[in-house]
XYZ file of N, CA and C in Angstrom:
795
model
N 0.876 -7.825 -19.312
C 1.719 -6.945 -18.292
C 1.372 -5.399 -17.291
N 0.807 -5.269 -15.882
C 0.960 -4.257 -15.917
C 2.411 -3.956 -15.203
N 3.009 -2.598 -15.858
C 4.238 -2.458 -15.251
C 3.734 -0.661 -14.778
N 4.681 -0.963 -13.898
C 5.455 0.132 -12.413
C 5.406 1.154 -13.110
N 4.741 2.825 -12.409
C 5.525 3.846 -13.278
C 6.113 4.835 -12.877
N 7.341 4.715 -13.702
C 8.319 5.812 -13.396
C 8.467 6.965 -12.231
N 6.853 7.248 -12.202
C 6.961 8.180 -11.352
C 5.113 8.503 -10.255
N 5.388 7.923 -9.476
C 4.067 7.130 -9.291
C 3.189 8.611 -9.011
N 4.152 8.959 -8.042
C 3.516 10.400 -7.055
C 2.501 11.534 -8.046
N 2.941 11.141 -9.412
C 2.582 12.107 -10.336
C 1.048 11.925 -10.855
N 0.740 9.702 -10.936
C -0.497 10.176 -10.622
C -1.875 10.431 -10.576
N -2.605 10.780 -10.756
C -3.954 10.675 -10.375
C -4.496 9.715 -10.028
N -5.201 9.531 -8.967
C -5.757 8.713 -7.891
C -6.755 7.513 -8.925
N -7.658 8.302 -10.115
C -8.234 8.049 -10.806
C -7.264 7.268 -11.983
N -5.838 7.426 -12.133
C -5.000 6.806 -13.029
C -4.486 5.697 -12.069
N -4.044 5.759 -10.885
C -3.773 4.728 -9.863
C -4.408 3.967 -9.859
N -5.585 4.456 -9.810
C -6.629 2.970 -10.042
C -6.943 2.445 -10.872
N -6.732 2.803 -11.901
C -6.848 2.416 -13.313
C -5.534 1.183 -13.128
N -4.558 1.415 -12.959
C -2.876 0.639 -12.889
C -3.339 -0.447 -11.885
N -4.338 -0.084 -11.232
C -4.138 -1.405 -9.843
C -5.721 -2.581 -10.507
N -6.345 -1.528 -11.475
C -7.312 -2.891 -11.616
C -6.767 -3.547 -12.903
N -5.758 -2.632 -13.280
C -5.487 -3.503 -14.130
C -3.819 -5.299 -13.687
N -3.997 -4.881 -12.896
C -2.785 -5.442 -12.430
C -1.612 -5.900 -11.517
N -1.463 -4.319 -11.601
C -0.457 -3.781 -11.141
C -0.747 -4.259 -9.234
N 0.490 -4.786 -8.854
C 0.051 -4.919 -7.230
C 1.455 -4.584 -6.173
N 1.751 -3.521 -5.453
C 2.936 -2.727 -4.937
C 1.881 -2.156 -4.099
N 3.096 -1.682 -2.933
C 2.875 -0.972 -1.972
C 2.270 0.166 -2.271
N 1.315 1.438 -1.379
C 0.588 2.483 -2.247
C 1.269 4.096 -1.369
N 2.595 3.388 -0.616
C 3.130 4.971 -0.491
C 3.942 5.247 -1.496
N 3.577 7.093 -1.247
C 3.848 7.402 -2.462
C 3.379 7.944 -3.796
N 2.064 7.221 -3.532
C 1.451 7.085 -4.758
C 0.750 8.663 -4.871
N 0.016 9.070 -6.005
C -0.700 10.184 -6.513
C -0.586 11.560 -5.171
N 0.744 12.624 -4.907
C 0.938 13.086 -3.876
C -0.298 14.383 -3.574
N -0.416 14.451 -2.654
C -1.700 15.308 -2.732
C -3.119 14.939 -2.552
N -2.874 13.252 -2.587
C -4.063 12.652 -2.199
C -4.291 11.660 -1.288
N -5.412 11.820 -0.241
C -5.587 10.634 0.433
C -5.475 9.716 0.185
N -5.207 8.316 1.090
C -5.272 7.114 1.034
C -6.023 6.566 1.781
N -6.330 5.478 1.867
C -7.464 4.885 2.769
C -7.455 3.076 3.260
N -7.315 2.896 4.550
C -7.551 1.264 4.567
C -9.563 1.209 4.398
N -9.306 -0.100 3.985
C -9.996 -0.799 3.928
C -10.576 -1.992 4.809
N -12.001 -2.228 5.486
C -12.406 -2.788 5.702
C -14.192 -3.449 5.577
N -14.202 -4.563 5.084
C -15.627 -4.603 4.317
C -15.782 -5.924 5.259
N -17.148 -5.514 5.883
C -18.139 -7.033 6.497
C -19.468 -7.005 6.310
N -20.304 -8.061 6.461
C -21.236 -8.544 6.852
C -22.369 -6.761 7.621
N -22.813 -6.848 6.809
C -24.732 -5.846 7.478
C -24.336 -6.053 8.425
N -24.930 -7.304 9.377
C -25.406 -7.388 10.492
C -23.906 -7.261 11.789
N -23.380 -7.448 11.208
C -21.550 -6.797 11.750
C -21.155 -5.514 11.791
N -21.975 -4.251 10.926
C -21.633 -2.948 10.779
C -21.625 -2.128 11.849
N -22.592 -2.388 12.478
C -23.054 -1.460 13.120
C -22.082 -1.393 14.765
N -21.467 -2.466 14.811
C -20.613 -3.128 16.132
C -19.646 -2.857 15.457
N -18.278 -3.210 14.344
C -17.158 -2.426 13.941
C -17.598 -0.779 13.672
N -18.671 -0.063 13.272
C -18.592 1.415 13.296
C -18.433 1.912 15.074
N -19.020 1.128 16.024
C -18.750 1.728 17.009
C -17.824 1.459 17.591
N -16.848 0.507 16.986
C -15.251 -0.061 17.333
C -14.835 1.118 16.734
N -15.055 1.546 15.933
C -14.436 3.004 15.225
C -14.310 3.600 15.583
N -15.775 4.166 16.605
C -15.631 5.291 17.245
C -15.326 5.371 18.334
N -15.125 4.119 19.005
C -14.775 4.678 19.988
C -12.442 4.551 20.185
N -12.557 4.253 19.179
C -11.144 3.888 18.755
C -10.292 4.796 17.664
N -10.922 6.399 17.558
C -10.678 7.260 16.323
C -9.401 6.640 16.000
N -7.931 6.851 16.834
C -6.636 7.323 16.516
C -6.239 6.267 15.846
N -7.106 4.996 15.958
C -6.226 3.693 15.142
C -7.490 3.793 13.651
N -8.777 4.278 14.116
C -9.836 3.459 13.143
C -10.571 4.713 12.706
N -10.396 6.084 12.017
C -10.671 7.209 12.287
C -11.386 6.935 10.427
N -12.369 7.318 10.454
C -13.318 6.571 9.508
C -14.134 8.015 8.447
N -13.306 7.572 6.962
C -13.337 8.638 6.119
C -14.891 8.786 5.167
N -15.177 7.237 5.419
C -16.602 6.699 4.191
C -17.049 5.721 4.703
N -17.849 5.254 4.586
C -19.185 4.031 4.673
C -19.859 4.016 2.930
N -19.244 2.973 2.748
C -20.146 2.468 1.433
C -21.343 1.312 1.416
N -22.470 1.842 1.595
C -23.461 0.719 2.075
C -23.266 -0.444 1.260
N -24.145 -2.089 1.910
C -24.656 -2.471 1.119
C -24.903 -2.295 -0.441
N -24.200 -2.772 -1.194
C -24.869 -2.884 -2.767
C -23.916 -1.810 -3.117
N -23.208 -0.818 -2.908
C -22.471 -0.004 -2.707
C -21.342 -0.175 -3.294
N -20.813 0.290 -4.410
C -19.812 -0.315 -5.178
C -18.415 1.298 -5.609
N -19.099 2.277 -5.264
C -18.223 3.455 -5.534
C -18.621 4.539 -4.608
N -17.863 5.455 -4.463
C -18.794 7.044 -3.670
C -17.512 8.270 -4.232
N -17.986 9.120 -3.160
C -17.357 10.409 -3.952
C -15.904 10.076 -3.712
N -15.401 9.109 -2.738
C -13.544 8.477 -2.751
C -12.957 7.780 -3.670
N -14.255 7.700 -4.500
C -13.275 6.500 -6.277
C -14.406 6.484 -6.611
N -14.662 7.978 -7.341
C -15.522 8.366 -8.395
C -15.270 7.306 -9.583
N -16.481 6.682 -10.207
C -16.194 6.146 -11.348
C -15.443 4.729 -10.595
N -15.159 4.249 -9.523
C -14.497 3.121 -9.094
C -15.243 2.061 -8.722
N -14.667 1.274 -8.585
C -15.078 -0.709 -8.300
C -14.279 -0.533 -6.956
N -14.677 -1.041 -5.499
C -13.829 -1.170 -4.498
C -13.772 -1.992 -4.783
N -14.301 -3.233 -5.342
C -13.329 -4.615 -5.280
C -12.456 -5.279 -6.333
N -11.805 -3.969 -6.447
C -10.821 -3.811 -7.322
C -9.826 -3.048 -7.831
N -10.211 -2.139 -7.258
C -9.533 -0.882 -7.209
C -8.470 -0.921 -5.821
N -8.038 -1.735 -5.307
C -6.935 -1.968 -4.310
C -5.984 -2.484 -4.708
N -4.383 -2.350 -4.989
C -3.956 -3.146 -5.248
C -4.058 -4.979 -5.267
N -4.300 -5.172 -3.704
C -3.757 -6.299 -2.855
C -4.908 -6.364 -2.640
N -5.800 -7.346 -1.659
C -6.721 -7.418 -0.250
C -6.458 -8.589 0.013
N -6.461 -8.800 1.121
C -6.403 -9.835 2.370
C -8.112 -10.528 2.243
N -8.911 -11.629 2.258
C -9.980 -12.464 2.513
C -9.928 -13.014 4.057
N -10.886 -13.009 4.666
C -10.776 -13.380 6.408
C -12.130 -14.326 6.266
N -11.786 -15.628 6.964
C -13.194 -16.343 6.803
C -12.954 -16.362 8.403
N -14.135 -16.600 9.422
C -14.287 -16.747 11.037
C -12.879 -16.169 11.158
N -12.088 -15.095 10.961
C -10.957 -14.767 11.939
C -9.890 -15.586 10.380
N -10.016 -16.433 10.372
C -8.586 -16.423 9.219
C -7.894 -16.316 8.050
N -6.846 -15.694 7.854
C -6.895 -15.344 6.175
C -6.620 -16.239 5.437
N -7.874 -16.715 4.596
C -7.714 -17.530 3.516
C -7.569 -17.233 1.808
N -6.803 -15.812 1.877
C -6.249 -15.594 0.040
C -6.239 -14.196 0.164
N -5.226 -13.980 0.195
C -4.612 -12.805 -0.972
C -5.298 -12.057 -2.462
N -5.780 -11.529 -2.919
C -5.464 -11.607 -4.539
C -5.692 -10.265 -4.973
N -5.888 -9.393 -5.666
C -5.653 -8.368 -6.117
C -7.302 -8.035 -6.509
N -7.710 -9.197 -6.685
C -9.483 -9.009 -7.205
C -10.462 -9.616 -6.434
N -10.794 -9.144 -5.921
C -12.323 -9.709 -4.394
C -13.482 -9.498 -5.083
N -13.765 -9.970 -6.170
C -15.237 -10.201 -6.866
C -15.441 -11.328 -6.710
N -14.992 -12.337 -6.837
C -15.558 -13.684 -6.398
C -16.121 -14.010 -4.766
N -15.610 -13.063 -4.270
C -15.898 -13.276 -2.678
C -16.699 -12.252 -2.053
N -16.948 -11.298 -3.251
C -17.669 -10.097 -2.704
C -19.076 -10.479 -2.499
N -20.547 -9.740 -1.178
C -20.575 -10.152 -1.171
C -22.138 -9.023 -1.061
N -22.783 -9.015 -1.605
C -24.161 -7.885 -1.419
C -24.329 -7.660 -0.116
N -24.061 -7.861 0.870
C -24.704 -7.642 2.287
C -22.772 -6.724 3.088
N -21.999 -7.069 2.290
C -21.609 -5.938 2.737
C -21.101 -4.651 2.411
N -20.729 -4.355 4.294
C -20.756 -2.250 4.344
C -19.016 -2.245 4.248
N -18.405 -1.643 3.056
C -16.957 -1.403 3.417
C -16.701 0.027 3.774
N -15.905 -0.127 4.915
C -15.722 1.093 5.728
C -13.930 1.552 5.388
N -13.941 3.333 4.585
C -12.713 3.514 4.686
C -12.516 4.282 5.351
N -10.907 4.260 6.006
C -10.576 4.140 7.890
C -9.021 5.108 7.017
N -8.743 6.422 7.414
C -7.957 6.835 7.063
C -6.725 6.017 7.098
N -5.551 6.629 6.673
C -3.809 6.088 6.465
C -2.916 7.382 6.662
N -2.123 6.708 7.591
C -0.694 7.990 7.603
C -0.128 7.827 5.966
N -0.375 6.963 5.692
C 0.344 7.360 3.958
C -0.006 9.145 3.343
N -1.035 9.402 4.180
C -1.744 10.531 3.606
C -1.047 11.590 4.138
N -0.540 11.469 5.279
C 0.068 12.472 5.671
C 1.756 12.519 5.557
N 2.439 11.248 4.639
C 3.572 11.069 3.973
C 4.292 12.278 3.308
N 3.387 12.863 2.759
C 3.970 13.693 1.764
C 4.439 15.859 2.640
N 3.183 15.638 3.496
C 3.052 16.553 4.287
C 5.004 16.617 5.230
N 5.202 15.617 5.623
C 6.806 15.134 6.242
C 7.981 15.678 5.317
N 7.843 14.738 4.012
C 8.431 15.029 2.833
C 8.957 16.417 2.472
N 8.095 17.162 2.133
C 8.079 18.278 1.857
C 8.453 19.361 3.371
N 8.040 19.431 4.312
C 9.130 19.437 5.367
C 10.470 19.229 5.674
N 11.098 18.033 4.602
C 12.128 17.849 4.943
C 13.079 16.786 6.175
N 11.721 15.809 6.178
C 11.208 14.614 7.121
C 11.792 13.614 5.933
N 12.630 12.938 6.592
C 12.941 11.704 5.594
C 12.590 10.214 6.367
N 11.438 9.540 5.656
C 10.318 8.592 5.444
C 11.037 7.418 5.103
N 11.877 6.530 5.996
C 12.590 5.302 5.248
C 12.054 4.506 4.927
N 10.684 4.570 4.552
C 10.451 3.115 4.138
C 10.386 3.658 2.186
N 9.820 4.711 2.429
C 10.193 5.611 0.967
C 11.021 5.417 0.149
N 11.861 6.124 1.383
C 13.673 5.592 0.923
C 13.857 4.380 0.325
N 14.268 3.686 1.410
C 14.425 2.492 1.030
C 13.463 1.447 0.514
N 12.119 2.268 -0.746
C 11.652 1.031 -1.016
C 10.666 -0.118 -1.165
N 10.496 -0.108 -0.239
C 10.349 -1.186 0.917
C 8.669 -1.084 1.505
N 7.641 -1.952 2.207
C 6.517 -1.382 2.583
C 7.084 -0.920 4.338
N 5.216 0.109 4.929
C 6.322 0.056 5.931
C 6.143 -0.615 7.185
N 6.577 -0.950 8.171
C 6.455 -1.576 8.872
C 5.470 -1.861 9.998
N 5.033 -2.697 10.192
C 3.702 -2.701 11.123
C 3.960 -3.680 12.467
N 2.856 -3.044 13.205
C 3.468 -3.706 14.892
C 2.587 -4.073 15.588
N 1.845 -5.445 16.657
C 1.324 -5.436 17.089
C 1.681 -5.386 18.235
N 0.345 -4.258 18.823
C 1.586 -3.651 21.111
C 0.835 -4.808 21.405
N 0.623 -4.673 22.400
C 0.381 -5.228 24.221
C -0.245 -4.226 24.687
N -0.838 -3.082 23.755
C -1.996 -2.196 24.101
C -3.461 -2.683 23.788
N -4.498 -2.871 24.354
C -5.791 -3.679 23.853
C -6.465 -2.448 23.194
N -7.365 -2.234 21.991
C -8.327 -1.710 21.525
C -9.515 -1.170 22.731
N -10.104 -0.496 22.626
C -11.259 -0.676 22.964
C -12.732 -1.235 22.499
N -12.990 -2.243 23.636
C -13.880 -3.410 22.733
C -15.281 -2.673 22.778
N -16.205 -2.860 21.342
C -17.429 -2.507 21.107
C -17.596 -3.829 19.982
N -18.822 -4.074 21.168
C -20.786 -5.242 20.024
C -18.775 -6.368 20.881
N -19.091 -6.924 19.541
C -18.031 -8.316 18.792
C -16.253 -7.956 18.817
N -16.715 -6.909 18.731
C -15.131 -6.690 17.961
C -13.972 -5.921 19.309
N -13.192 -6.783 19.002
C -11.979 -6.231 20.026
C -10.502 -6.952 19.587
N -9.508 -6.463 20.157
C -8.228 -6.538 19.575
C -7.311 -5.800 19.889
N -6.084 -5.867 20.096
C -5.037 -4.777 19.792
C -4.804 -4.139 19.272
N -3.976 -2.946 19.544
C -3.645 -1.840 18.565
C -2.196 -2.420 18.029
N -2.135 -1.970 16.704
C -1.801 -2.272 15.632
C -0.884 -0.433 15.668
N 0.205 -0.674 15.218
C 1.522 0.809 14.984
C 1.676 0.957 13.872
N 2.047 1.867 13.222
C 3.458 1.897 11.579
C 4.509 2.375 12.922
N 5.862 1.981 12.493
C 6.732 2.548 12.459
C 7.434 3.583 11.522
N 8.500 4.676 11.825
C 8.966 5.632 10.849
C 10.311 6.306 11.802
N 11.363 5.392 11.004
C 12.332 6.568 12.544
C 13.188 7.732 11.922
N 12.684 8.819 12.617
C 12.936 10.218 12.519
C 14.251 10.768 13.182
N 14.888 11.500 12.935
C 16.044 12.095 13.063
C 15.560 12.353 14.298
N 16.179 12.601 15.295
C 16.435 12.885 16.395
C 16.216 14.652 16.980
N 16.749 14.995 15.869
C 16.443 16.722 15.849
C 14.907 17.207 15.364
N 14.600 16.214 14.514
C 13.193 16.452 13.928
C 11.990 15.815 14.155
N 12.080 15.370 15.230
C 11.130 14.542 16.077
C 10.152 14.798 16.026
N 9.849 16.241 16.628
C 8.926 17.342 17.742
C 8.550 18.332 16.569
N 9.390 18.149 14.739
C 8.656 18.555 14.052
C 7.635 17.655 13.285
N 7.894 16.417 13.193
C 7.012 14.901 13.047
C 5.673 15.285 13.110
N 5.946 15.030 15.106
C 4.552 15.016 15.526
C 3.825 16.628 15.606
N 4.558 17.279 14.942
C 3.696 18.799 14.720
C 3.172 18.359 13.606
N 3.644 18.159 12.977
C 3.180 18.193 11.265
C 1.933 16.719 11.461
N 2.203 16.175 12.143
C 1.473 14.878 11.302
C -0.031 15.018 12.411
N 0.191 16.054 13.419
C -0.986 16.794 14.506
C -1.959 16.969 13.807
N -1.766 17.730 12.694
C -2.459 17.732 11.850
C -3.338 17.681 10.551
N -2.931 16.019 10.752
C -4.009 15.496 10.681
C -5.179 14.207 10.999
N -5.775 15.154 12.385
C -6.402 13.836 13.080
C -7.392 13.169 12.036
N -7.655 13.507 10.866
C -8.550 12.196 10.467
C -7.849 11.013 9.738
N -6.849 10.748 9.993
C -5.590 10.492 9.568
C -4.198 9.490 10.295
N -4.745 9.653 11.823
C -3.925 9.028 12.995
C -3.721 10.298 13.227
N -3.352 11.091 13.086
C -2.411 12.303 13.266
C -1.456 12.277 14.063
N -1.509 12.657 15.655
C 0.059 12.421 16.221
C 0.566 10.853 16.416
N 1.771 10.545 16.261
C 2.193 9.609 17.404
C 1.828 9.042 18.418
N 0.952 8.036 18.661
C 0.863 7.297 20.534
C 2.100 7.073 21.156
N 3.177 6.980 20.022
C 4.663 6.270 21.599
C 5.841 6.661 20.544
N 6.513 7.253 21.341
C 7.861 7.380 21.027
C 8.959 7.534 21.667
N 10.221 6.671 20.741
C 11.180 5.375 21.327
C 10.715 4.306 21.697
N 11.402 3.341 22.877
C 11.432 2.541 23.169
C 10.336 1.651 23.043
N 10.310 0.859 22.008
C 9.695 -0.532 21.741
C 9.362 -1.145 22.558
N 10.235 -1.836 23.214
C 9.243 -2.496 24.314
C 8.377 -2.086 25.052
N 8.414 -1.078 25.236
C 7.424 -0.257 26.417
C 5.635 -0.128 25.430
N 5.385 -0.806 24.018
C 4.376 -0.920 23.161
C 4.469 -2.285 23.566
N 5.472 -3.709 23.904
C 5.597 -4.636 23.809
C 5.472 -5.477 22.307
N 6.957 -4.537 21.831
C 7.111 -5.261 20.830
C 8.521 -5.361 21.023
N 8.814 -6.566 20.453
C 10.307 -7.019 21.175
C 11.325 -7.114 20.270
N 11.073 -6.764 18.349
C 12.306 -6.748 17.666
C 11.576 -5.413 16.532
N 12.160 -4.496 15.916
C 11.648 -4.036 15.432
C 12.236 -4.447 13.991
N 13.063 -5.464 13.835
C 13.606 -5.656 12.484
C 12.429 -7.272 12.127
N 11.153 -7.644 12.690
C 10.543 -8.554 13.105
C 8.814 -7.741 12.803
N 8.344 -6.776 11.991
C 7.330 -6.631 12.368
C 6.439 -7.723 11.969
N 5.293 -7.515 12.170
C 3.991 -8.444 11.992
C 3.695 -8.587 10.629
N 3.573 -6.826 10.218
C 3.193 -6.506 8.885
C 3.549 -5.796 8.438
N 4.278 -6.235 7.238
C 4.806 -5.135 6.492
C 6.078 -5.275 5.905
N 7.489 -4.477 6.211
C 8.491 -5.090 6.013
C 9.708 -4.296 6.706
N 10.633 -4.408 7.354
C 11.630 -3.796 8.498
C 12.016 -2.931 7.620
N 13.045 -1.947 8.186
C 13.412 -1.374 7.127
C 14.497 -0.791 8.325
N 15.542 0.280 8.130
C 17.035 0.210 8.459
C 16.684 1.162 9.341
N 16.996 1.413 10.912
C 16.913 2.140 11.163
C 18.506 3.072 11.955
N 19.042 4.189 11.227
C 19.948 4.879 10.902
C 20.329 5.383 12.593
N 21.717 5.388 12.693
C 21.897 5.948 13.847
C 21.482 7.636 13.671
N 20.692 8.013 15.250
C 20.825 9.242 15.532
C 19.511 9.209 15.287
N 18.680 8.742 14.603
C 17.171 8.231 14.421
C 16.694 7.219 15.826
N 15.371 8.242 16.092
C 14.116 7.864 17.111
C 12.990 6.864 16.281
N 12.837 5.670 16.808
C 11.440 4.835 16.038
C 10.076 5.690 16.783
N 9.535 6.870 16.053
C 8.022 7.163 16.632
C 6.943 6.424 15.069
N 5.808 5.992 16.638
C 4.973 4.495 16.366
C 3.527 5.897 16.580
N 2.916 5.489 15.075
C 1.624 6.357 14.743
C 0.736 4.832 15.093
N -0.875 4.950 15.189
C -1.899 4.325 15.824
C -2.094 3.996 13.690
N -2.722 2.591 13.771
C -2.423 1.957 12.215
C -3.619 1.528 11.970
N -4.422 1.880 10.791
C -5.999 1.360 10.211
C -5.356 -0.243 10.023
N -4.630 -1.140 10.268
C -4.572 -2.498 10.623
C -4.735 -2.680 12.148
N -5.143 -2.080 12.206
C -5.672 -2.525 13.344
C -6.919 -3.036 13.394
N -8.208 -2.669 12.454
C -9.547 -3.316 12.137
C -8.717 -4.959 11.597
N -7.939 -4.969 11.037
C -7.794 -6.634 10.819
C -7.582 -7.608 12.239
N -6.839 -6.915 12.376
C -6.167 -7.652 14.359
C -7.779 -7.736 14.806
N -8.146 -6.864 14.867
C -9.708 -7.172 15.654
C -10.409 -8.339 14.731
N -10.740 -8.449 13.980
C -11.271 -9.097 12.867
C -10.460 -10.835 13.235
N -9.152 -10.878 13.292
C -8.598 -12.243 13.551
C -8.859 -12.625 14.660
N -8.915 -11.613 15.866
C -9.601 -11.874 17.344
C -11.111 -12.789 17.622
N -11.876 -11.516 16.787
C -13.183 -11.198 16.423
C -14.051 -12.784 16.017
N -13.630 -12.985 14.838
C -13.954 -14.121 13.710
C -14.934 -13.543 13.211
N -15.011 -12.433 12.800
C -16.819 -12.316 11.761
C -16.698 -13.348 10.679
N -17.943 -13.956 10.632
C -18.363 -14.882 9.097
C -16.637 -14.597 7.770
N -16.837 -12.833 7.617
C -16.479 -12.874 6.548
C -16.082 -11.610 6.604
N -15.014 -10.886 6.683
C -14.278 -10.317 6.360
C -13.317 -9.655 5.292
N -13.301 -8.349 4.028
C -12.817 -8.533 3.408
C -11.823 -6.844 3.571
N -10.133 -7.030 3.477
C -9.218 -5.626 3.795
C -8.889 -5.056 2.653
N -7.903 -4.183 2.511
C -6.501 -4.424 1.991
C -5.472 -5.155 2.547
N -4.742 -5.718 1.828
C -3.594 -6.101 2.164
C -2.816 -4.829 2.870
N -2.319 -5.134 4.509
C -0.826 -4.167 4.722
C -0.454 -3.204 3.882
N -0.709 -1.779 3.261
C 0.278 -1.184 2.951
C -0.005 -0.785 1.463
N -1.272 -2.126 1.613
C -1.901 -1.520 -0.078
C -3.648 -1.219 -0.418
N -3.050 0.581 0.068
C -4.306 1.075 0.674
C -4.669 1.946 -1.381
N -6.369 2.030 -0.590
C -7.200 3.025 -2.016
C -6.674 3.953 -1.978
N -6.264 4.806 -2.992
C -5.688 6.010 -3.232
C -7.314 6.780 -3.946
N -7.757 7.109 -3.072
C -8.698 8.342 -3.104
C -8.916 9.750 -3.631
N -10.402 10.485 -4.079
C -9.751 11.649 -4.773
C -9.770 12.471 -3.998
N -9.709 12.101 -2.222
C -9.854 13.296 -1.513
C -8.189 14.169 -1.514
N -8.192 15.299 -1.841
C -7.387 15.819 -0.947
C -6.790 15.891 0.232
N -4.961 15.705 0.494
C -4.807 15.566 1.442
C -5.005 17.026 2.349
N -5.648 18.610 1.738
C -5.457 19.147 2.535
C -6.920 19.254 3.613
N -8.102 17.935 2.729
C -9.073 18.669 3.604
C -8.865 17.929 4.453
N -7.871 17.217 5.299
C -7.976 16.768 5.975
C -6.736 16.929 7.323
N -6.259 18.528 6.885
C -5.782 18.913 7.727
C -6.431 20.397 8.290
N -5.639 20.575 9.740
C -6.734 21.185 10.512
C -5.445 22.038 10.886
N -5.684 23.112 11.218
C -4.631 24.856 10.992
C -3.721 24.445 12.043
């Protein structure tokens, strides 16, 4: 049995991936401080162009950091790794239906799968914490809450679906700082898409997220919403490709790229 590390932030990306390959299953927020994390979506080669176009048309929710071509299992983002085992928990979709969650997708992997690595907002959380902005799901030891919205993503080919957002309650006097800090990371969702009233996004209840875990929203904080890399999974559910493999929400690929590589002045 693989045991959780005492300080996951001190692990190198390779060490974190080795733990996940060895069987550790837990959300990756707070792992490998200073290194970027990525969402995963792998689809058959004959769907890959449509998804690439979907990502290009929806850059806030689907910022592509890298692509592993069919037959490719590692890249400079996970040197010496294996995209089939190095995420702590995967989801397998068949014809749009979630059929399995598993820490190892080798039995389901096909040679024709193209894997897209998509920017994740966990990447900018270190910058928020370093600037004294509390991140509720880290402090509460849970997965980040994520919600389907009533806002449609822009359709591309066979892919369509709703925008998914992640939410972090931010102290009212630090919201402007959170916007400023995260806007410097456009490759990992960048600035928030909405601040305040969740009903404006079609979210009925913050305590019932569609993905992840609810967090306590402390008095004096305001819910702040960022575009989320689970948007591709919502598109898979609606568009129903024959096979898609993704990360379980909140269980990301810890990459070898440094956060600073995605920061702009």
